[in-house]
CSV table of C-alpha atoms in Angstrom, one decimal:
chain,number,residue,atom,x,y,z
A,1,MET,CA,3.0,-0.8,56.7
A,2,THR,CA,3.6,-0.8,53.0
A,3,THR,CA,1.1,-2.2,50.5
A,4,ALA,CA,2.5,-4.6,47.9
A,5,ASP,CA,2.4,-3.3,44.4
A,6,PRO,CA,-0.3,-5.4,42.6
A,7,THR,CA,1.9,-5.5,39.5
A,8,THR,CA,4.5,-7.5,41.4
A,9,THR,CA,2.2,-9.9,43.2
A,10,ARG,CA,2.3,-13.5,41.9
A,11,PRO,CA,-1.0,-15.4,41.8
A,12,ALA,CA,-1.8,-17.7,44.7
A,13,ALA,CA,-0.3,-21.2,44.4
A,14,MET,CA,-1.2,-24.4,46.1
A,15,ASP,CA,1.2,-25.6,48.9
A,16,GLU,CA,1.4,-29.3,48.2
A,17,SER,CA,2.5,-30.1,51.8
A,18,SER,CA,-0.4,-28.4,53.6
A,19,GLY,CA,-3.1,-28.2,50.9
A,20,THR,CA,-3.5,-24.5,51.5
A,21,THR,CA,-2.7,-21.7,49.1
A,22,ARG,CA,0.2,-19.3,49.4
A,23,THR,CA,0.7,-15.9,47.9
A,24,HIS,CA,4.1,-14.9,46.5
A,25,LEU,CA,5.3,-11.3,46.6
A,26,GLY,CA,8.0,-9.8,44.4
A,27,ALA,CA,9.0,-10.1,40.8
A,28,ARG,CA,8.3,-13.4,39.0
A,29,PRO,CA,11.2,-15.4,37.6
A,30,GLY,CA,11.9,-14.2,34.1
A,31,GLY,CA,10.5,-10.7,34.8
A,32,ARG,CA,6.7,-10.1,34.9
A,33,SER,CA,7.2,-6.7,33.3
A,34,GLU,CA,8.8,-8.4,30.2
A,35,ARG,CA,6.0,-11.0,30.0
A,36,VAL,CA,3.4,-8.2,30.1
A,37,ARG,CA,5.2,-6.3,27.4
A,38,ALA,CA,5.4,-9.5,25.3
A,39,ALA,CA,1.7,-10.1,25.7
A,40,ILE,CA,0.8,-6.6,24.7
A,41,VAL,CA,3.0,-6.7,21.6
A,42,GLU,CA,1.5,-10.1,20.6
A,43,ALA,CA,-2.0,-8.7,21.1
A,44,THR,CA,-1.2,-5.6,19.1
A,45,THR,CA,0.1,-7.7,16.2
A,46,ALA,CA,-3.0,-9.9,16.3
A,47,GLU,CA,-5.3,-6.8,16.3
A,48,LEU,CA,-3.4,-5.2,13.4
A,49,LEU,CA,-3.8,-8.3,11.4
A,50,ALA,CA,-7.4,-8.8,12.4
A,51,VAL,CA,-8.9,-5.2,12.1
A,52,GLY,CA,-6.1,-3.0,10.8
A,53,TYR,CA,-4.6,0.1,12.3
A,54,ALA,CA,-7.7,2.3,11.8
A,55,HIS,CA,-9.9,0.1,14.0
A,56,LEU,CA,-7.3,-0.8,16.6
A,57,THR,CA,-7.7,0.7,20.0
A,58,LEU,CA,-5.6,0.5,23.2
A,59,SER,CA,-8.7,-0.9,24.9
A,60,THR,CA,-9.0,-3.9,22.5
A,61,VAL,CA,-5.3,-4.5,22.8
A,62,ALA,CA,-5.5,-4.5,26.6
A,63,GLU,CA,-8.5,-6.9,26.5
A,64,ARG,CA,-6.8,-9.3,24.1
A,65,ALA,CA,-3.6,-9.2,26.2
A,66,GLY,CA,-5.4,-9.8,29.4
A,67,VAL,CA,-4.2,-6.6,31.1
A,68,ALA,CA,-5.7,-3.4,32.3
A,69,LEU,CA,-5.9,-0.5,29.9
A,70,SER,CA,-3.8,1.6,32.4
A,71,THR,CA,-1.0,-1.0,32.0
A,72,VAL,CA,-0.9,-0.4,28.2
A,73,ARG,CA,-1.1,3.4,28.6
A,74,ARG,CA,1.6,3.4,31.1
A,75,ARG,CA,4.0,2.1,28.5
A,76,TRP,CA,2.6,3.6,25.3
A,77,GLU,CA,0.4,6.8,25.4
A,78,THR,CA,-0.8,6.6,21.8
A,79,LYS,CA,-1.8,4.0,19.3
A,80,ALA,CA,1.0,5.1,17.0
A,81,ALA,CA,3.6,4.7,19.7
A,82,LEU,CA,2.3,1.2,20.5
A,83,CYS,CA,2.3,0.1,16.9
A,84,ALA,CA,5.8,1.5,16.3
A,85,ALA,CA,7.1,-0.5,19.3
A,86,THR,CA,5.3,-3.6,18.1
A,87,ILE,CA,6.8,-3.4,14.6
A,88,VAL,CA,10.3,-2.7,15.9
A,89,GLU,CA,10.0,-5.6,18.3
A,90,MET,CA,8.8,-8.0,15.6
A,91,THR,CA,11.4,-7.0,13.1
A,92,GLY,CA,14.3,-6.1,15.3
A,93,ASP,CA,16.4,-9.2,14.7
A,94,ALA,CA,14.9,-10.2,11.3
A,95,VAL,CA,17.8,-8.8,9.4
A,96,PRO,CA,21.0,-9.3,11.4
A,97,VAL,CA,24.2,-7.4,10.7
A,98,PRO,CA,26.3,-9.8,8.5
A,99,ASP,CA,30.0,-10.1,8.8
A,100,CYS,CA,31.1,-12.5,6.1
A,101,GLY,CA,34.4,-11.0,5.3
A,102,THR,CA,33.6,-9.3,2.0
A,103,LEU,CA,31.0,-6.8,0.9
A,104,GLU,CA,29.6,-9.2,-1.7
A,105,GLU,CA,29.0,-11.9,0.8
A,106,ASP,CA,27.6,-9.4,3.3
A,107,LEU,CA,25.1,-8.1,0.7
A,108,ARG,CA,24.2,-11.7,-0.3
A,109,SER,CA,23.5,-12.6,3.3
A,110,MET,CA,21.4,-9.4,3.8
A,111,ALA,CA,19.5,-10.1,0.6
A,112,GLN,CA,18.6,-13.6,1.8
A,113,SER,CA,17.5,-12.3,5.2
A,114,VAL,CA,15.4,-9.5,3.7
A,115,PHE,CA,13.9,-12.0,1.2
A,116,GLU,CA,12.8,-14.4,4.0
A,117,TYR,CA,11.6,-11.5,6.1
A,118,SER,CA,9.6,-10.0,3.3
A,119,SER,CA,8.1,-13.4,2.3
A,120,ASP,CA,6.2,-13.6,5.7
A,121,PRO,CA,2.6,-12.7,4.9
A,122,ALA,CA,2.0,-11.3,8.4
A,123,ILE,CA,5.1,-9.0,8.1
A,124,VAL,CA,4.0,-7.8,4.6
A,125,THR,CA,0.5,-7.1,5.9
A,126,LEU,CA,1.9,-5.1,8.8
A,127,ILE,CA,4.2,-3.1,6.6
A,128,ARG,CA,1.4,-2.4,4.1
A,129,THR,CA,-0.8,-1.2,7.0
A,130,THR,CA,1.7,1.2,8.3
A,131,LEU,CA,2.4,2.6,4.8
A,132,ALA,CA,-1.3,3.6,4.6
A,133,LEU,CA,-1.2,5.7,7.8
A,134,PRO,CA,-1.5,9.5,7.8
A,135,GLU,CA,1.9,11.2,7.8
A,136,SER,CA,1.4,12.5,11.3
A,137,GLU,CA,1.0,9.0,12.6
A,138,LEU,CA,3.5,7.4,10.3
A,139,THR,CA,6.5,9.5,11.4
A,140,GLU,CA,7.1,7.7,14.7
A,141,ILE,CA,6.6,4.2,13.3
A,142,ARG,CA,8.8,5.0,10.3
A,143,THR,CA,11.5,6.5,12.5
A,144,GLN,CA,11.6,3.6,15.0
A,145,HIS,CA,11.4,0.9,12.3
A,146,TRP,CA,14.0,2.2,9.9
A,147,ILE,CA,16.6,3.6,12.3
A,148,ARG,CA,17.8,0.1,12.9
A,149,ARG,CA,17.9,-0.6,9.2
A,150,ALA,CA,20.1,2.5,8.6
A,151,ALA,CA,22.5,1.4,11.3
A,152,VAL,CA,22.9,-2.0,9.7
A,153,ALA,CA,23.5,-0.4,6.3
A,154,ARG,CA,26.2,1.9,7.6
A,155,GLU,CA,28.0,-0.9,9.5
A,156,VAL,CA,28.1,-3.1,6.4
A,157,THR,CA,29.4,-0.5,4.1
A,158,GLN,CA,31.8,1.1,6.6
A,159,ARG,CA,33.5,-2.2,7.1
A,160,ALA,CA,33.8,-2.6,3.3
A,161,ILE,CA,35.4,0.9,3.2
A,162,ALA,CA,37.8,-0.1,6.0
A,163,ARG,CA,38.8,-3.2,4.0
A,164,GLY,CA,39.5,-1.1,0.9
A,165,GLU,CA,36.8,-2.8,-1.1
A,166,ILE,CA,35.0,0.5,-1.9
A,167,ARG,CA,35.9,4.2,-1.7
A,168,PRO,CA,34.5,6.4,1.0
A,169,GLN,CA,31.1,7.8,0.2
A,170,ARG,CA,29.1,10.6,1.6
A,171,ASN,CA,26.1,8.3,2.1
A,172,SER,CA,27.4,4.7,2.0
A,173,GLY,CA,24.1,3.4,3.4
A,174,ARG,CA,22.5,4.0,-0.1
A,175,VAL,CA,24.3,0.8,-1.4
A,176,VAL,CA,22.3,-1.3,1.0
A,177,GLU,CA,19.1,0.8,0.3
A,178,LEU,CA,19.5,-0.1,-3.4
A,179,LEU,CA,19.5,-3.8,-2.6
A,180,VAL,CA,16.7,-3.7,0.0
A,181,ALA,CA,14.4,-1.5,-2.0
A,182,SER,CA,14.5,-3.9,-5.0
A,183,ILE,CA,13.4,-6.8,-2.8
A,184,TRP,CA,10.7,-4.8,-1.0
A,185,MET,CA,9.3,-3.4,-4.3
A,186,ARG,CA,8.6,-7.0,-5.4
A,187,ALA,CA,7.1,-7.9,-2.0
A,188,LEU,CA,4.9,-4.8,-1.6
A,189,LEU,CA,4.1,-3.6,-5.1
A,190,THR,CA,4.1,-6.4,-7.6
A,191,GLY,CA,3.7,-9.4,-5.3
A,192,THR,CA,5.4,-11.6,-8.0
A,193,PRO,CA,7.6,-14.4,-6.8
A,194,LEU,CA,11.3,-13.7,-6.6
A,195,SER,CA,13.7,-16.3,-7.9
A,196,GLU,CA,17.2,-17.0,-6.5
A,197,ALA,CA,18.7,-15.8,-9.8
A,198,GLU,CA,16.8,-12.4,-9.5
A,199,LEU,CA,17.9,-12.1,-5.9
A,200,GLU,CA,21.5,-12.6,-6.9
A,201,ALA,CA,21.0,-10.0,-9.7
A,202,PHE,CA,19.9,-7.5,-7.1
A,203,VAL,CA,23.1,-8.3,-5.1
A,204,GLN,CA,25.3,-7.8,-8.1
A,205,ASP,CA,23.5,-4.5,-9.0
A,206,ALA,CA,24.2,-3.1,-5.6
A,207,LEU,CA,27.8,-4.3,-5.7
A,208,VAL,CA,28.4,-2.7,-9.0
A,209,ALA,CA,27.0,0.6,-7.7
A,210,ALA,CA,29.2,0.4,-4.6
A,211,ARG,CA,32.3,-0.3,-6.5
A,212,SER,CA,31.8,2.4,-9.2
A,213,ALA,CA,30.8,5.1,-6.8
A,214,GLY,CA,33.4,7.8,-6.2
A,215,PRO,CA,33.8,10.0,-3.1
A,216,GLY,CA,30.7,12.0,-2.4
A,217,SER,CA,28.5,10.0,-4.7
A,218,LEU,CA,25.4,7.9,-3.8
A,219,ALA,CA,24.4,10.9,-1.7
Protein backbone atom coordinates (compact mmCIF):
# COMPACT_ATOMS: atom_id res chain seq x y z
CA MET A 1 0.00 0.00 0.00
CA THR A 2 1.42 3.34 -0.99
CA THR A 3 1.20 6.38 1.23
CA ALA A 4 -0.11 9.57 -0.33
CA ASP A 5 2.44 12.30 -0.69
CA PRO A 6 1.38 14.95 1.84
CA THR A 7 2.34 17.69 -0.58
CA THR A 8 -0.35 16.51 -2.99
CA THR A 9 -3.13 15.96 -0.48
CA ARG A 10 -5.93 18.51 -0.64
CA PRO A 11 -7.51 19.67 2.61
CA ALA A 12 -10.69 17.99 3.73
CA ALA A 13 -13.85 19.53 2.33
CA MET A 14 -17.46 19.26 3.41
CA ASP A 15 -19.71 16.96 1.35
CA GLU A 16 -22.89 18.99 1.11
CA SER A 17 -25.08 15.94 0.45
CA SER A 18 -23.99 13.91 3.49
CA GLY A 19 -22.68 16.51 5.90
CA THR A 20 -19.43 14.59 6.24
CA THR A 21 -15.96 15.58 5.21
CA ARG A 22 -14.09 14.10 2.32
CA THR A 23 -10.36 14.13 1.60
CA HIS A 24 -9.09 14.67 -1.94
CA LEU A 25 -5.86 13.15 -3.16
CA GLY A 26 -3.80 14.31 -6.12
CA ALA A 27 -2.75 17.66 -7.50
CA ARG A 28 -5.05 20.59 -6.94
CA PRO A 29 -6.52 22.41 -9.92
CA GLY A 30 -4.07 25.07 -11.05
CA GLY A 31 -1.10 23.25 -9.55
CA ARG A 32 -0.36 23.23 -5.84
CA SER A 33 3.36 23.39 -6.51
CA GLU A 34 2.93 26.66 -8.40
CA ARG A 35 0.77 28.13 -5.63
CA VAL A 36 3.39 27.18 -3.05
CA ARG A 37 6.10 28.79 -5.17
CA ALA A 38 4.03 31.96 -5.54
CA ALA A 39 3.44 32.10 -1.78
CA ILE A 40 7.17 31.75 -1.08
CA VAL A 41 8.08 34.43 -3.63
CA GLU A 42 5.47 36.78 -2.17
CA ALA A 43 6.74 36.10 1.35
CA THR A 44 10.35 36.69 0.27
CA THR A 45 9.40 40.01 -1.28
CA ALA A 46 7.59 41.07 1.89
CA GLU A 47 10.54 40.05 4.06
CA LEU A 48 13.05 41.90 1.88
CA LEU A 49 10.96 45.06 2.09
CA ALA A 50 10.37 44.67 5.83
CA VAL A 51 13.78 43.65 7.18
CA GLY A 52 16.21 43.73 4.22
CA TYR A 53 18.46 41.02 2.89
CA ALA A 54 20.79 40.92 5.89
CA HIS A 55 18.04 39.92 8.33
CA LEU A 56 16.03 37.71 5.99
CA THR A 57 16.15 34.00 6.76
CA LEU A 58 14.66 30.97 5.05
CA SER A 59 12.82 30.23 8.32
CA THR A 60 11.04 33.58 8.44
CA VAL A 61 10.13 33.28 4.76
CA ALA A 62 8.68 29.82 5.35
CA GLU A 63 6.69 31.08 8.33
CA ARG A 64 5.30 34.03 6.42
CA ALA A 65 4.42 31.82 3.44
CA GLY A 66 2.73 29.26 5.67
CA VAL A 67 4.90 26.36 4.53
CA ALA A 68 7.50 24.11 6.11
CA LEU A 69 11.14 25.20 6.06
CA SER A 70 11.95 21.98 4.19
CA THR A 71 9.58 23.09 1.41
CA VAL A 72 11.62 26.25 0.91
CA ARG A 73 14.96 24.46 1.12
CA ARG A 74 13.84 21.86 -1.39
CA ARG A 75 13.51 24.60 -4.00
CA TRP A 76 16.24 27.03 -2.92
CA GLU A 77 19.18 25.89 -0.83
CA THR A 78 20.50 29.37 -0.03
CA LYS A 79 19.14 32.79 0.76
CA ALA A 80 20.91 34.26 -2.27
CA ALA A 81 19.29 31.71 -4.59
CA LEU A 82 15.85 32.41 -3.14
CA CYS A 83 16.24 36.17 -3.49
CA ALA A 84 17.58 35.79 -7.02
CA ALA A 85 14.55 33.75 -8.02
CA THR A 86 12.22 36.24 -6.33
CA ILE A 87 13.66 39.25 -8.13
CA VAL A 88 13.64 37.45 -11.48
CA GLU A 89 10.03 36.42 -10.96
CA MET A 90 8.97 39.92 -9.94
CA THR A 91 10.69 41.59 -12.86
CA GLY A 92 10.53 38.93 -15.55
CA ASP A 93 7.75 40.55 -17.57
CA ALA A 94 8.28 44.12 -16.42
CA VAL A 95 10.14 45.10 -19.59
CA PRO A 96 8.68 43.11 -22.49
CA VAL A 97 10.51 42.78 -25.80
CA PRO A 98 9.06 45.51 -28.05
CA ASP A 99 8.49 44.96 -31.77
CA CYS A 100 7.22 48.30 -33.05
CA GLY A 101 8.75 48.17 -36.51
CA THR A 102 11.62 50.62 -36.04
CA LEU A 103 14.52 50.89 -33.62
CA GLU A 104 13.38 54.33 -32.50
CA GLU A 105 9.91 53.12 -31.56
CA ASP A 106 11.35 50.02 -29.90
CA LEU A 107 13.68 52.15 -27.80
CA ARG A 108 10.85 54.51 -26.93
CA SER A 109 8.66 51.58 -25.84
CA MET A 110 11.48 50.15 -23.75
CA ALA A 111 12.18 53.50 -22.15
CA GLN A 112 8.55 53.81 -21.08
CA SER A 113 8.51 50.28 -19.65
CA VAL A 114 11.76 50.80 -17.74
CA PHE A 115 10.56 54.18 -16.49
CA GLU A 116 7.33 52.69 -15.12
CA TYR A 117 9.20 49.74 -13.66
CA SER A 118 11.82 51.93 -11.99
CA SER A 119 9.13 54.22 -10.58
CA ASP A 120 7.75 51.45 -8.37
CA PRO A 121 9.09 52.14 -4.84
CA ALA A 122 9.06 48.43 -3.96
CA ILE A 123 11.13 47.55 -7.03
CA VAL A 124 13.62 50.33 -6.33
CA THR A 125 13.97 49.16 -2.72
CA LEU A 126 14.63 45.59 -3.82
CA ILE A 127 17.20 46.65 -6.40
CA ARG A 128 18.97 48.89 -3.90
CA THR A 129 18.99 46.02 -1.41
CA THR A 130 20.65 43.64 -3.85
CA LEU A 131 23.25 46.22 -4.89
CA ALA A 132 24.42 46.39 -1.28
CA LEU A 133 25.14 42.66 -1.07
CA PRO A 134 28.64 41.18 -0.79
CA GLU A 135 30.05 40.23 -4.18
CA SER A 136 29.92 36.51 -3.34
CA GLU A 137 26.16 36.73 -2.76
CA LEU A 138 25.43 39.27 -5.46
CA THR A 139 26.77 37.16 -8.34
CA GLU A 140 23.85 34.75 -8.56
CA ILE A 141 21.21 37.46 -8.22
CA ARG A 142 22.93 39.69 -10.77
CA THR A 143 23.30 36.83 -13.23
CA GLN A 144 19.68 35.69 -12.97
CA HIS A 145 18.27 39.22 -13.06
CA TRP A 146 20.29 40.69 -15.91
CA ILE A 147 20.49 37.71 -18.21
CA ARG A 148 16.94 38.42 -19.37
CA ARG A 149 17.71 42.08 -19.84
CA ALA A 150 20.67 41.21 -22.06
CA ALA A 151 18.48 38.92 -24.16
CA VAL A 152 15.95 41.72 -24.71
CA ALA A 153 18.71 44.15 -25.70
CA ARG A 154 20.17 41.75 -28.23
CA GLU A 155 16.81 40.99 -29.79
CA VAL A 156 15.92 44.66 -30.24
CA THR A 157 19.21 45.65 -31.82
CA GLN A 158 19.58 42.51 -33.94
CA ARG A 159 16.20 43.22 -35.53
CA ALA A 160 17.33 46.78 -36.25
CA ILE A 161 20.46 45.41 -37.90
CA ALA A 162 18.39 42.99 -39.99
CA ARG A 163 16.19 45.90 -41.14
CA GLY A 164 19.30 47.84 -42.17
CA GLU A 165 18.71 50.64 -39.65
CA ILE A 166 22.10 50.28 -38.02
CA ARG A 167 25.35 48.57 -38.92
CA PRO A 168 26.44 45.29 -37.31
CA GLN A 169 28.22 45.86 -34.02
CA ARG A 170 30.36 43.64 -31.88
CA ASN A 171 28.19 44.32 -28.85
CA SER A 172 24.89 45.69 -30.07
CA GLY A 173 23.30 45.30 -26.64
CA ARG A 174 25.24 48.34 -25.46
CA VAL A 175 22.79 50.58 -27.33
CA VAL A 176 20.02 49.48 -25.00
CA GLU A 177 22.34 49.57 -21.99
CA LEU A 178 22.97 53.26 -22.70
CA LEU A 179 19.24 53.94 -22.58
CA VAL A 180 18.45 51.79 -19.54
CA ALA A 181 21.46 52.97 -17.53
CA SER A 182 20.39 56.61 -17.89
CA ILE A 183 16.94 55.87 -16.49
CA TRP A 184 18.22 53.72 -13.62
CA MET A 185 20.83 56.30 -12.66
CA ARG A 186 18.03 58.77 -12.00
CA ALA A 187 15.94 56.19 -10.12
CA LEU A 188 18.71 54.76 -7.93
CA LEU A 189 21.25 57.55 -7.50
CA THR A 190 19.66 60.96 -7.76
CA GLY A 191 16.02 60.11 -7.12
CA THR A 192 14.95 63.23 -8.99
CA PRO A 193 11.77 63.08 -11.08
CA LEU A 194 12.17 62.23 -14.75
CA SER A 195 10.09 64.23 -17.22
CA GLU A 196 8.72 62.94 -20.53
CA ALA A 197 11.07 65.32 -22.34
CA GLU A 198 14.10 63.90 -20.53
CA LEU A 199 12.94 60.36 -21.23
CA GLU A 200 12.69 61.19 -24.92
CA ALA A 201 16.16 62.76 -24.79
CA PHE A 202 17.55 59.46 -23.45
CA VAL A 203 15.90 57.66 -26.37
CA GLN A 204 17.43 60.06 -28.89
CA ASP A 205 20.88 59.78 -27.28
CA ALA A 206 20.77 55.99 -27.60
CA LEU A 207 19.50 56.27 -31.16
CA VAL A 208 22.31 58.62 -32.18
CA ALA A 209 24.88 56.28 -30.62
CA ALA A 210 23.37 53.30 -32.46
CA ARG A 211 23.31 55.03 -35.83
CA SER A 212 26.80 56.50 -35.58
CA ALA A 213 28.49 53.35 -34.37
CA GLY A 214 30.52 51.45 -36.93
CA PRO A 215 31.35 47.74 -37.05
CA GLY A 216 33.15 46.63 -33.92
CA SER A 217 32.26 49.74 -31.94
CA LEU A 218 30.16 49.96 -28.75
CA ALA A 219 32.21 47.00 -27.57
